[in-house]
Amino acid sequence: MKPLTEFPTRPFDCWPKAKELRRMRNKLLWSAEERGDLVIQGLLLEGLISLFSGFGKFGDPSFGPHYNQLLENHEALIKTMEIAEAKGFGRDLCSSMLCHLGQLYSGSTTASPKGGTANPNFVFQSYDCPSMVKTGQLYAEYFGIPHVTVDVPYRDTEHTRSYFVQRMLDVIEWTEKFTGKTCDDESLAEGVENEWECFVLWARLCEEQKAVPAPMDMRHLQSLRVPWANLRHKNEGVEFYRMVLDEVRDRVAQGISARGYETGRFFHDGIPPFFFIDILKMPAQYGAVFLGGQTFDGGAWVKHENGSWEPGQTLKERGIELRSREEAVDALADLYLNYRPHMCYTAHRPAAHLKRVDEYSVDGVVVHLDHGCNGIQTGMMEVKRVLQENGVPTTTYEGSQCDPRDLSETQVRDQLESFFENLGLTKIIGETGGGKEEGENP
Amino acid sequence: MKALEQFHQVVVGRHQYAKEWKSRTGGKAMGYLCTYVPEEVAYAAGVLPVRIMGSHQPQSVTDNYVFSMWCAYCRDCLAQGLLGRYDYLDGIAYAQTCQHIRQTFDSWLEHVPIRFSYDMYMPSSLHLPLAVDCLSGELRDFQKALEGWVGRSISNSDLERAVETYNTNRRLMTQVYELRRGTAPPINGVEAMEMVLASMFMDKEEHNGLLRQALTEMEGRQGQKPGVRLMLLGSENDDTDLVGFVESMGGQIVVDDHCTGTRYFWGEAPAGDDILTAIAQRYVDRPPCPIKDLSADRKRLHHVVNLAREYGAKGAIIILEKFCDPHEYDIPPIQNALREADIPTLMLEVDATIPVGQFRTRIEAFLEMLEAGV
Ligand code: SF4
Ligand code: SF4
């Protein structure tokens, strides 16, 4: 490991903007009905959000309005999951989806924490992960509204692309008929360009983590990704990520570090336990950082044969202009078919992760084995094996992203502490691992 | 030897059968994971499709490759590959369904030597008309890949012959199942499961011959003693011991919704101008696996309730492979639908092996309740 050198650090200038965007997203949702806008319910709208940008503003209650609050209150979180379990859903299902189902059956999905309501017009879910889609089906049945899905193929061939593109066009047409609203194709094109750009900006942001010292840690990235989830089709989303990228590049130029020291550089693979998110700051107690990991998945990456990933280019940079609905949808298909490190189709994962370790000068990897995840979890044991076989110090811990019953914080802390200590790290005086930095929200 | 006995022999000696088939015909064998792999295309190329399954024995060889909280079935399948039990396979194919079995496929490619592999994109929104076009395109690619592998082209008449053989197989198995609707079925649950399993391991022409023989033999066969008529449904289940165990306690399994039962053989490829489209149509139309049932009216649910009614099931046993999320998501809606149809359910969570004592008590209580009509 590296000697304990102190690097300058400073709070992020973009936090207030991130907060503002969070408020904007909430406002969009809770006043949608009042404004006569759509409310489109997804589970984790990981995919294809810009498909609806031709329909004006819309509310998107994915994650559930109470999700963040529940993550901070373990007792309430467990109770919420027990509501779903009482309906017969097994405890070993994806814990995030179980939490969503608990919110659904407790009636809280449509209720704002501040008293408003947002009744979804329909459920839309891209088929990225089976758990999400099956949960979406239950949502639609509960509300008695349509469940609209789009399969996201993991291979770009003539027929998979035409299946994907045609289905998206059908969904737009269906939405027009169902809602009586007309899709404005210019706004659709703008939304697609924005979504593309946010993906690219996110990849570029992650790439800045190659710098020594790293300008952010994974905890920062986790917080910075919140607007990406819900607002990446909007101008405000793009402006935010342009601003963040500028700021992060400036941090790199100035040698500003994530948390002040960098005795070791680590990746955290797998979805982190959101209810115990400070685990991402644990290396800071040793003057080390988690550079990222699963958070890199929000980027548009060009994947090379040798496993290496490189940020893609925006549509504008490539001189692509979207002049029709068909072109917009085709560009969206291209993004999802060719530029995302497909989370579910994962044979490429071990090689890519090994390459990343090299390119980001990583000293070790921590892999979270999530008891319930069926998507991102795929291939994780193979990742661990390949890393270890190639001499990359790697450890795993078992847990859950959303179910505190499946993770012992003390045990995981002990486990990670011995991992770091076995690598020669020692706890530093003036621990920087605790506390909450302004704006940091899961 | 009676046909049912021959099915049994093939099931217990599946590897031997495949090896003998290879030396007898000089053909190649292709393992497949999941019944969404359109095996008739491989059959048209003169290849023997063999479904890869587990052995129901405890194992620890997959621990480095697959998370232990993934279903025991997917781990057991991989274990068989790692232990060399499928060393006669020349190729392996997978069609996208569940992530667990995908992991088996990915890890198989990594750790089990194999010459040919194919990963087929299988659409999930099968309720959409678009799915047939997409799947026929995938079938065309699969056909090309197979041609490259076997070193000859697969003609339309090869495909037509294969479809005819597969349709016959499905028709004959349906006929056998039809006989289970009566009060004294000539075949019990174990025998029915072995018949379907044998079809997954055998050359379909040979299996068709045995099915015809079985149908003739069943004409003179004395029916089963009346028992509590049951349906089996749920995750992958090829555990004939478990089926026999239920039947030994007075249950009479008359129908199922398993991918080792009706879901495997239900429905035929329709006649049509384009043979690959016809094959695709059949896979799109067959009773779906939960992960592919995204239709607004839940096709699978209606199918299950209809089957239970048509076969006079008094109760249903839902087999849940531990950690099998796809089926777990469907269980509450299915239990509700069956309850509304007055068909009580018992859920049994299984692993590679079953807890006999605990299951005995639960099954006995369930059967008693059904007998008493409470
Ligand atoms: S990818 Fe994993 S965590 Fe995400 S919804 Fe799917 S199962 Fe849950
Ligand atoms: S569907 Fe269920 S039983 Fe089948 S492989 Fe997936 S998890 Fe296992």
PDB file of C-alpha atoms in Angstrom, chain A residues 36 38 43 84-85 121 126 144 160 169 229-230 272 298 354 368 386:
ATOM      1  CA  GLY A  36     -52.811  17.070 -15.933  1.00  0.00           C
ATOM      2  CA  LEU A  38     -48.870  11.650 -16.668  1.00  0.00           C
ATOM      3  CA  LEU A  43     -39.759   0.076 -10.376  1.00  0.00           C
ATOM      4  CA  ALA A  84     -45.134  -8.167   1.309  1.00  0.00           C
ATOM      5  CA  GLU A  85     -44.132 -11.394   3.013  1.00  0.00           C
ATOM      6  CA  ASN A 121     -51.604   6.059 -15.259  1.00  0.00           C
ATOM      7  CA  SER A 126     -37.919  -2.071 -19.466  1.00  0.00           C
ATOM      8  CA  GLY A 144     -55.810  -2.035 -12.186  1.00  0.00           C
ATOM      9  CA  THR A 160     -33.290  -7.991 -32.267  1.00  0.00           C
ATOM     10  CA  LEU A 169     -42.567   2.785 -31.451  1.00  0.00           C
ATOM     11  CA  ALA A 229     -31.977   7.810 -12.435  1.00  0.00           C
ATOM     12  CA  ASN A 230     -34.939  10.130 -12.924  1.00  0.00           C
ATOM     13  CA  PRO A 272     -24.078  -1.695  -2.007  1.00  0.00           C
ATOM     14  CA  GLY A 298     -24.748   4.103 -15.573  1.00  0.00           C
ATOM     15  CA  LEU A 354      -9.962  -7.530 -14.321  1.00  0.00           C
ATOM     16  CA  HIS A 368     -21.019  -7.743  -2.115  1.00  0.00           C
ATOM     17  CA  VAL A 386     -10.817 -14.367 -11.897  1.00  0.00           C
TER      18      VAL A 386
END
